[in-house]
Amino acid sequence: MADTLFPTTVIGSLPRPAWVRELILDRKDGRLSEEEADRLLGRAIEGALLLQERAGLDEITDGEWRRESYVKVFAERVRGFEPDLNPSGGLPYPAVVAPVEYYRPIATDEVRFVRALTKRRIKATLPSPYIIGRRMWHPELSKAAYPTREQLMADCVPILRQEIEAVREAGADTVQLDEPWLSTMVDPQFRDKEQVTDVDYEMDLCVDLINQTLDGIEGIATGMHLCHAHFDRKHGSEGPYDLIMPALARVRVGTISMEYATPVSGGLASLAAFPEQVRLGLGCIDHCERQVETPEQVVARVEEAMRYVDKERITLHPDCGFSPSVQNPMDLDEAYLKLKAMCEAAKLLRTRYV
Ligand SMILES: [Zn+2]
């Protein structure tokens, strides 16, 4: 993909239609067998793939339409978790209650299904070890298995490494670790709310875990996604990224995908300190804003980013996945039109810059 200027991709999730959200929850509650849910979701995902191809994307996912959420998928597929025990950030999350154990693929089945249906590049998305520990470790519920969240995070690393090898063998071109937490660290109010007392420690822990997960991984492009976390078109945190740029310079990853279209990120000036050795995944579509961007608006955002980062290092994508969980419905038509505008912008940019 790096051979093409301004390649286009998605962060992961597409809005799930109501009937797809029902399928996922019916499967979870036992009203629908895994096999029947798999069959029906597969039929739905065929449409999600065509939507992305028609929009013009160079790299696609299955829309994460088999998942309840981008991070809960780890708990659904790895032993050691109990669902919905853990109130985290206002939503029920699983809690780890036993040592984690890899026993079936996390994203590999998703990739294999998509590989059989498209010739486009495929991105596999996995939650980072840090966000798993942040969202699914609880000081009381989890202490018998893991007295500290750091112990859980460390145990997630080999599981994720095994899964990355598996998605590569299944035909994924890129693996992206989703790490929303790191960019939320820039917001003092968010840090207070989440009782973060040592922000340098948290950033170092997060970066070290990403590096351990990706160390020595070859034969697949690697990425990391950061954002201000969103729900119901509102962001969980806000602020420019200056505080975390030194930490990002230590991440050994191919692409760092960041949310820059939304005004809550404080504009693009923080890109002045963006690390030189990695590609920039430029969030250039504001997925929380209903108004569909024109291709020209997207071109202007990319050209502003080019003041800080060489065009050869820029990939285009929306700020975040459109619907990270079934609890956050969004408009599928709106997502399609936004993706199409972004891909039109990429075409315009390629004619302007060769
Ligand atoms: Zn995100």
PDB file of N, CA and C in Angstrom, residues 260-333:
ATOM      1  N   TYR A 260      -7.466  13.514  13.697  1.00  0.00           N
ATOM      2  CA  TYR A 260      -7.127  14.919  13.483  1.00  0.00           C
ATOM      3  C   TYR A 260      -8.240  15.735  12.838  1.00  0.00           C
ATOM      4  N   ALA A 261      -9.306  15.083  12.345  1.00  0.00           N
ATOM      5  CA  ALA A 261     -10.354  15.869  11.686  1.00  0.00           C
ATOM      6  C   ALA A 261     -11.208  16.623  12.706  1.00  0.00           C
ATOM      7  N   THR A 262     -11.447  16.009  13.857  1.00  0.00           N
ATOM      8  CA  THR A 262     -12.301  16.652  14.850  1.00  0.00           C
ATOM      9  C   THR A 262     -11.611  17.862  15.480  1.00  0.00           C
ATOM     10  N   PRO A 263     -12.380  18.911  15.755  1.00  0.00           N
ATOM     11  CA  PRO A 263     -11.782  20.077  16.431  1.00  0.00           C
ATOM     12  C   PRO A 263     -11.260  19.762  17.835  1.00  0.00           C
ATOM     13  N   VAL A 264     -11.755  18.686  18.473  1.00  0.00           N
ATOM     14  CA  VAL A 264     -11.300  18.425  19.845  1.00  0.00           C
ATOM     15  C   VAL A 264      -9.819  18.052  19.913  1.00  0.00           C
ATOM     16  N   SER A 265      -9.219  17.708  18.769  1.00  0.00           N
ATOM     17  CA  SER A 265      -7.786  17.395  18.764  1.00  0.00           C
ATOM     18  C   SER A 265      -6.922  18.647  18.664  1.00  0.00           C
ATOM     19  N   GLY A 266      -7.563  19.811  18.588  1.00  0.00           N
ATOM     20  CA  GLY A 266      -6.808  21.060  18.662  1.00  0.00           C
ATOM     21  C   GLY A 266      -5.991  21.398  17.428  1.00  0.00           C
ATOM     22  N   GLY A 267      -6.418  20.917  16.273  1.00  0.00           N
ATOM     23  CA  GLY A 267      -5.696  21.268  15.047  1.00  0.00           C
ATOM     24  C   GLY A 267      -4.496  20.372  14.800  1.00  0.00           C
ATOM     25  N   LEU A 268      -3.757  20.673  13.718  1.00  0.00           N
ATOM     26  CA  LEU A 268      -2.690  19.785  13.265  1.00  0.00           C
ATOM     27  C   LEU A 268      -1.292  20.209  13.711  1.00  0.00           C
ATOM     28  N   ALA A 269      -1.200  21.302  14.471  1.00  0.00           N
ATOM     29  CA  ALA A 269       0.134  21.810  14.805  1.00  0.00           C
ATOM     30  C   ALA A 269       0.966  20.797  15.597  1.00  0.00           C
ATOM     31  N   SER A 270       0.285  19.904  16.350  1.00  0.00           N
ATOM     32  CA  SER A 270       1.059  18.926  17.123  1.00  0.00           C
ATOM     33  C   SER A 270       1.830  17.972  16.216  1.00  0.00           C
ATOM     34  N   LEU A 271       1.481  17.924  14.928  1.00  0.00           N
ATOM     35  CA  LEU A 271       2.220  17.061  13.994  1.00  0.00           C
ATOM     36  C   LEU A 271       3.664  17.535  13.803  1.00  0.00           C
ATOM     37  N   ALA A 272       3.965  18.750  14.228  1.00  0.00           N
ATOM     38  CA  ALA A 272       5.349  19.235  14.133  1.00  0.00           C
ATOM     39  C   ALA A 272       6.303  18.309  14.884  1.00  0.00           C
ATOM     40  N   ALA A 273       5.775  17.617  15.912  1.00  0.00           N
ATOM     41  CA  ALA A 273       6.620  16.717  16.698  1.00  0.00           C
ATOM     42  C   ALA A 273       6.331  15.250  16.375  1.00  0.00           C
ATOM     43  N   PHE A 274       5.608  14.973  15.279  1.00  0.00           N
ATOM     44  CA  PHE A 274       5.300  13.579  14.933  1.00  0.00           C
ATOM     45  C   PHE A 274       6.598  12.846  14.578  1.00  0.00           C
ATOM     46  N   PRO A 275       6.763  11.619  15.080  1.00  0.00           N
ATOM     47  CA  PRO A 275       8.032  10.921  14.843  1.00  0.00           C
ATOM     48  C   PRO A 275       8.339  10.716  13.356  1.00  0.00           C
ATOM     49  N   GLU A 276       9.612  10.797  13.010  1.00  0.00           N
ATOM     50  CA  GLU A 276       9.998  10.775  11.596  1.00  0.00           C
ATOM     51  C   GLU A 276      10.079   9.377  11.012  1.00  0.00           C
ATOM     52  N   GLN A 277      10.199   8.364  11.868  1.00  0.00           N
ATOM     53  CA  GLN A 277      10.468   7.024  11.334  1.00  0.00           C
ATOM     54  C   GLN A 277       9.193   6.242  11.021  1.00  0.00           C
ATOM     55  N   VAL A 278       8.019   6.803  11.295  1.00  0.00           N
ATOM     56  CA  VAL A 278       6.776   6.051  11.064  1.00  0.00           C
ATOM     57  C   VAL A 278       5.875   6.783  10.069  1.00  0.00           C
ATOM     58  N   ARG A 279       4.939   6.026   9.501  1.00  0.00           N
ATOM     59  CA  ARG A 279       3.914   6.628   8.647  1.00  0.00           C
ATOM     60  C   ARG A 279       2.837   7.263   9.535  1.00  0.00           C
ATOM     61  N   LEU A 280       2.219   8.305   9.014  1.00  0.00           N
ATOM     62  CA  LEU A 280       1.099   8.945   9.708  1.00  0.00           C
ATOM     63  C   LEU A 280      -0.206   8.431   9.116  1.00  0.00           C
ATOM     64  N   GLY A 281      -1.025   7.813   9.953  1.00  0.00           N
ATOM     65  CA  GLY A 281      -2.403   7.565   9.566  1.00  0.00           C
ATOM     66  C   GLY A 281      -3.170   8.811   9.952  1.00  0.00           C
ATOM     67  N   LEU A 282      -3.623   9.541   8.955  1.00  0.00           N
ATOM     68  CA  LEU A 282      -4.241  10.846   9.205  1.00  0.00           C
ATOM     69  C   LEU A 282      -5.762  10.703   9.278  1.00  0.00           C
ATOM     70  N   GLY A 283      -6.301  10.911  10.462  1.00  0.00           N
ATOM     71  CA  GLY A 283      -7.754  10.974  10.590  1.00  0.00           C
ATOM     72  C   GLY A 283      -8.227  12.232   9.885  1.00  0.00           C
ATOM     73  N   CYS A 284      -8.946  12.066   8.761  1.00  0.00           N
ATOM     74  CA  CYS A 284      -9.317  13.232   7.950  1.00  0.00           C
ATOM     75  C   CYS A 284     -10.815  13.281   7.684  1.00  0.00           C
ATOM     76  N   ILE A 285     -11.564  12.407   8.372  1.00  0.00           N
ATOM     77  CA  ILE A 285     -13.026  12.408   8.323  1.00  0.00           C
ATOM     78  C   ILE A 285     -13.521  12.459   9.761  1.00  0.00           C
ATOM     79  N   ASP A 286     -14.367  13.432  10.063  1.00  0.00           N
ATOM     80  CA  ASP A 286     -14.898  13.560  11.423  1.00  0.00           C
ATOM     81  C   ASP A 286     -16.140  12.677  11.537  1.00  0.00           C
ATOM     82  N   HIS A 287     -15.947  11.480  12.094  1.00  0.00           N
ATOM     83  CA  HIS A 287     -17.040  10.499  12.131  1.00  0.00           C
ATOM     84  C   HIS A 287     -18.111  10.882  13.148  1.00  0.00           C
ATOM     85  N   CYS A 288     -17.832  11.821  14.052  1.00  0.00           N
ATOM     86  CA  CYS A 288     -18.842  12.241  15.035  1.00  0.00           C
ATOM     87  C   CYS A 288     -19.750  13.346  14.491  1.00  0.00           C
ATOM     88  N   GLU A 289     -19.374  13.942  13.400  1.00  0.00           N
ATOM     89  CA  GLU A 289     -20.103  15.059  12.804  1.00  0.00           C
ATOM     90  C   GLU A 289     -21.006  14.519  11.692  1.00  0.00           C
ATOM     91  N   ARG A 290     -22.299  14.848  11.749  1.00  0.00           N
ATOM     92  CA  ARG A 290     -23.240  14.296  10.770  1.00  0.00           C
ATOM     93  C   ARG A 290     -22.974  14.784   9.349  1.00  0.00           C
ATOM     94  N   GLN A 291     -22.563  16.032   9.227  1.00  0.00           N
ATOM     95  CA  GLN A 291     -22.348  16.616   7.902  1.00  0.00           C
ATOM     96  C   GLN A 291     -21.260  15.833   7.150  1.00  0.00           C
ATOM     97  N   VAL A 292     -21.593  15.390   5.936  1.00  0.00           N
ATOM     98  CA  VAL A 292     -20.610  14.655   5.127  1.00  0.00           C
ATOM     99  C   VAL A 292     -19.633  15.643   4.500  1.00  0.00           C
ATOM    100  N   GLU A 293     -18.355  15.402   4.678  1.00  0.00           N
ATOM    101  CA  GLU A 293     -17.334  16.275   4.114  1.00  0.00           C
ATOM    102  C   GLU A 293     -17.366  16.231   2.594  1.00  0.00           C
ATOM    103  N   THR A 294     -16.965  17.326   1.964  1.00  0.00           N
ATOM    104  CA  THR A 294     -16.724  17.276   0.517  1.00  0.00           C
ATOM    105  C   THR A 294     -15.298  16.774   0.305  1.00  0.00           C
ATOM    106  N   PRO A 295     -15.025  16.186  -0.875  1.00  0.00           N
ATOM    107  CA  PRO A 295     -13.642  15.776  -1.153  1.00  0.00           C
ATOM    108  C   PRO A 295     -12.667  16.953  -1.010  1.00  0.00           C
ATOM    109  N   GLU A 296     -13.100  18.133  -1.403  1.00  0.00           N
ATOM    110  CA  GLU A 296     -12.209  19.299  -1.319  1.00  0.00           C
ATOM    111  C   GLU A 296     -11.857  19.623   0.140  1.00  0.00           C
ATOM    112  N   GLN A 297     -12.829  19.460   1.039  1.00  0.00           N
ATOM    113  CA  GLN A 297     -12.521  19.695   2.462  1.00  0.00           C
ATOM    114  C   GLN A 297     -11.474  18.694   2.958  1.00  0.00           C
ATOM    115  N   VAL A 298     -11.606  17.453   2.508  1.00  0.00           N
ATOM    116  CA  VAL A 298     -10.634  16.438   2.940  1.00  0.00           C
ATOM    117  C   VAL A 298      -9.258  16.757   2.352  1.00  0.00           C
ATOM    118  N   VAL A 299      -9.232  17.156   1.084  1.00  0.00           N
ATOM    119  CA  VAL A 299      -7.958  17.532   0.446  1.00  0.00           C
ATOM    120  C   VAL A 299      -7.282  18.632   1.265  1.00  0.00           C
ATOM    121  N   ALA A 300      -8.054  19.617   1.705  1.00  0.00           N
ATOM    122  CA  ALA A 300      -7.473  20.724   2.471  1.00  0.00           C
ATOM    123  C   ALA A 300      -6.872  20.217   3.784  1.00  0.00           C
ATOM    124  N   ARG A 301      -7.544  19.266   4.429  1.00  0.00           N
ATOM    125  CA  ARG A 301      -7.005  18.710   5.681  1.00  0.00           C
ATOM    126  C   ARG A 301      -5.685  17.980   5.414  1.00  0.00           C
ATOM    127  N   VAL A 302      -5.641  17.231   4.332  1.00  0.00           N
ATOM    128  CA  VAL A 302      -4.415  16.475   4.026  1.00  0.00           C
ATOM    129  C   VAL A 302      -3.290  17.444   3.669  1.00  0.00           C
ATOM    130  N   GLU A 303      -3.609  18.462   2.902  1.00  0.00           N
ATOM    131  CA  GLU A 303      -2.556  19.408   2.514  1.00  0.00           C
ATOM    132  C   GLU A 303      -2.013  20.157   3.727  1.00  0.00           C
ATOM    133  N   GLU A 304      -2.874  20.386   4.699  1.00  0.00           N
ATOM    134  CA  GLU A 304      -2.359  21.017   5.919  1.00  0.00           C
ATOM    135  C   GLU A 304      -1.399  20.065   6.641  1.00  0.00           C
ATOM    136  N   ALA A 305      -1.758  18.786   6.677  1.00  0.00           N
ATOM    137  CA  ALA A 305      -0.869  17.801   7.317  1.00  0.00           C
ATOM    138  C   ALA A 305       0.477  17.712   6.589  1.00  0.00           C
ATOM    139  N   MET A 306       0.458  17.943   5.261  1.00  0.00           N
ATOM    140  CA  MET A 306       1.693  17.852   4.475  1.00  0.00           C
ATOM    141  C   MET A 306       2.687  18.967   4.826  1.00  0.00           C
ATOM    142  N   ARG A 307       2.227  19.968   5.556  1.00  0.00           N
ATOM    143  CA  ARG A 307       3.176  20.986   6.049  1.00  0.00           C
ATOM    144  C   ARG A 307       4.100  20.383   7.111  1.00  0.00           C
ATOM    145  N   TYR A 308       3.667  19.285   7.719  1.00  0.00           N
ATOM    146  CA  TYR A 308       4.442  18.693   8.812  1.00  0.00           C
ATOM    147  C   TYR A 308       5.023  17.313   8.461  1.00  0.00           C
ATOM    148  N   VAL A 309       4.341  16.576   7.604  1.00  0.00           N
ATOM    149  CA  VAL A 309       4.730  15.184   7.316  1.00  0.00           C
ATOM    150  C   VAL A 309       4.803  15.004   5.797  1.00  0.00           C
ATOM    151  N   ASP A 310       5.882  14.382   5.294  1.00  0.00           N
ATOM    152  CA  ASP A 310       6.032  14.148   3.846  1.00  0.00           C
ATOM    153  C   ASP A 310       4.821  13.388   3.302  1.00  0.00           C
ATOM    154  N   LYS A 311       4.430  13.731   2.092  1.00  0.00           N
ATOM    155  CA  LYS A 311       3.247  13.085   1.503  1.00  0.00           C
ATOM    156  C   LYS A 311       3.429  11.576   1.360  1.00  0.00           C
ATOM    157  N   GLU A 312       4.661  11.139   1.168  1.00  0.00           N
ATOM    158  CA  GLU A 312       4.921   9.697   1.005  1.00  0.00           C
ATOM    159  C   GLU A 312       4.618   8.916   2.286  1.00  0.00           C
ATOM    160  N   ARG A 313       4.463   9.611   3.396  1.00  0.00           N
ATOM    161  CA  ARG A 313       4.243   8.913   4.672  1.00  0.00           C
ATOM    162  C   ARG A 313       2.799   9.026   5.158  1.00  0.00           C
ATOM    163  N   ILE A 314       1.891   9.528   4.309  1.00  0.00           N
ATOM    164  CA  ILE A 314       0.527   9.800   4.792  1.00  0.00           C
ATOM    165  C   ILE A 314      -0.483   8.781   4.244  1.00  0.00           C
ATOM    166  N   THR A 315      -1.209   8.156   5.146  1.00  0.00           N
ATOM    167  CA  THR A 315      -2.352   7.286   4.815  1.00  0.00           C
ATOM    168  C   THR A 315      -3.625   7.997   5.298  1.00  0.00           C
ATOM    169  N   LEU A 316      -4.709   7.869   4.533  1.00  0.00           N
ATOM    170  CA  LEU A 316      -5.967   8.537   4.899  1.00  0.00           C
ATOM    171  C   LEU A 316      -6.949   7.533   5.516  1.00  0.00           C
ATOM    172  N   HIS A 317      -7.623   7.978   6.574  1.00  0.00           N
ATOM    173  CA  HIS A 317      -8.693   7.164   7.171  1.00  0.00           C
ATOM    174  C   HIS A 317      -9.601   8.073   7.994  1.00  0.00           C
ATOM    175  N   PRO A 318     -10.774   7.598   8.376  1.00  0.00           N
ATOM    176  CA  PRO A 318     -11.620   8.379   9.291  1.00  0.00           C
ATOM    177  C   PRO A 318     -10.939   8.476  10.666  1.00  0.00           C
ATOM    178  N   ASP A 319     -11.401   9.396  11.489  1.00  0.00           N
ATOM    179  CA  ASP A 319     -10.779   9.596  12.798  1.00  0.00           C
ATOM    180  C   ASP A 319     -10.765   8.320  13.638  1.00  0.00           C
ATOM    181  N   CYS A 320     -11.815   7.530  13.543  1.00  0.00           N
ATOM    182  CA  CYS A 320     -11.915   6.327  14.376  1.00  0.00           C
ATOM    183  C   CYS A 320     -12.817   5.344  13.637  1.00  0.00           C
ATOM    184  N   GLY A 321     -13.007   4.171  14.223  1.00  0.00           N
ATOM    185  CA  GLY A 321     -14.050   3.294  13.725  1.00  0.00           C
ATOM    186  C   GLY A 321     -15.390   4.003  13.915  1.00  0.00           C
ATOM    187  N   PHE A 322     -16.326   3.751  12.993  1.00  0.00           N
ATOM    188  CA  PHE A 322     -17.587   4.494  13.074  1.00  0.00           C
ATOM    189  C   PHE A 322     -18.431   4.059  14.269  1.00  0.00           C
ATOM    190  N   SER A 323     -18.358   2.788  14.635  1.00  0.00           N
ATOM    191  CA  SER A 323     -19.156   2.264  15.764  1.00  0.00           C
ATOM    192  C   SER A 323     -18.347   1.210  16.495  1.00  0.00           C
ATOM    193  N   PRO A 324     -17.516   1.645  17.451  1.00  0.00           N
ATOM    194  CA  PRO A 324     -16.662   0.657  18.130  1.00  0.00           C
ATOM    195  C   PRO A 324     -17.431  -0.439  18.850  1.00  0.00           C
ATOM    196  N   SER A 325     -18.741  -0.225  19.158  1.00  0.00           N
ATOM    197  CA  SER A 325     -19.492  -1.284  19.840  1.00  0.00           C
ATOM    198  C   SER A 325     -20.954  -1.268  19.393  1.00  0.00           C
ATOM    199  N   VAL A 326     -21.656  -2.367  19.687  1.00  0.00           N
ATOM    200  CA  VAL A 326     -23.087  -2.415  19.354  1.00  0.00           C
ATOM    201  C   VAL A 326     -23.883  -1.429  20.191  1.00  0.00           C
ATOM    202  N   GLN A 327     -23.296  -0.978  21.297  1.00  0.00           N
ATOM    203  CA  GLN A 327     -24.000  -0.005  22.151  1.00  0.00           C
ATOM    204  C   GLN A 327     -23.943   1.408  21.567  1.00  0.00           C
ATOM    205  N   ASN A 328     -23.281   1.576  20.428  1.00  0.00           N
ATOM    206  CA  ASN A 328     -23.087   2.915  19.867  1.00  0.00           C
ATOM    207  C   ASN A 328     -23.526   2.926  18.392  1.00  0.00           C
ATOM    208  N   PRO A 329     -24.851   2.852  18.169  1.00  0.00           N
ATOM    209  CA  PRO A 329     -25.309   2.810  16.773  1.00  0.00           C
ATOM    210  C   PRO A 329     -24.977   4.107  16.045  1.00  0.00           C
ATOM    211  N   MET A 330     -24.623   3.995  14.771  1.00  0.00           N
ATOM    212  CA  MET A 330     -24.392   5.169  13.932  1.00  0.00           C
ATOM    213  C   MET A 330     -25.087   4.909  12.596  1.00  0.00           C
ATOM    214  N   ASP A 331     -24.963   5.845  11.678  1.00  0.00           N
ATOM    215  CA  ASP A 331     -25.695   5.795  10.419  1.00  0.00           C
ATOM    216  C   ASP A 331     -24.801   5.191   9.325  1.00  0.00           C
ATOM    217  N   LEU A 332     -25.223   4.055   8.792  1.00  0.00           N
ATOM    218  CA  LEU A 332     -24.388   3.365   7.803  1.00  0.00           C
ATOM    219  C   LEU A 332     -24.289   4.150   6.492  1.00  0.00           C
ATOM    220  N   ASP A 333     -25.399   4.771   6.062  1.00  0.00           N
ATOM    221  CA  ASP A 333     -25.343   5.575   4.829  1.00  0.00           C
ATOM    222  C   ASP A 333     -24.370   6.744   4.985  1.00  0.00           C
TER     223      ASP A 333
END
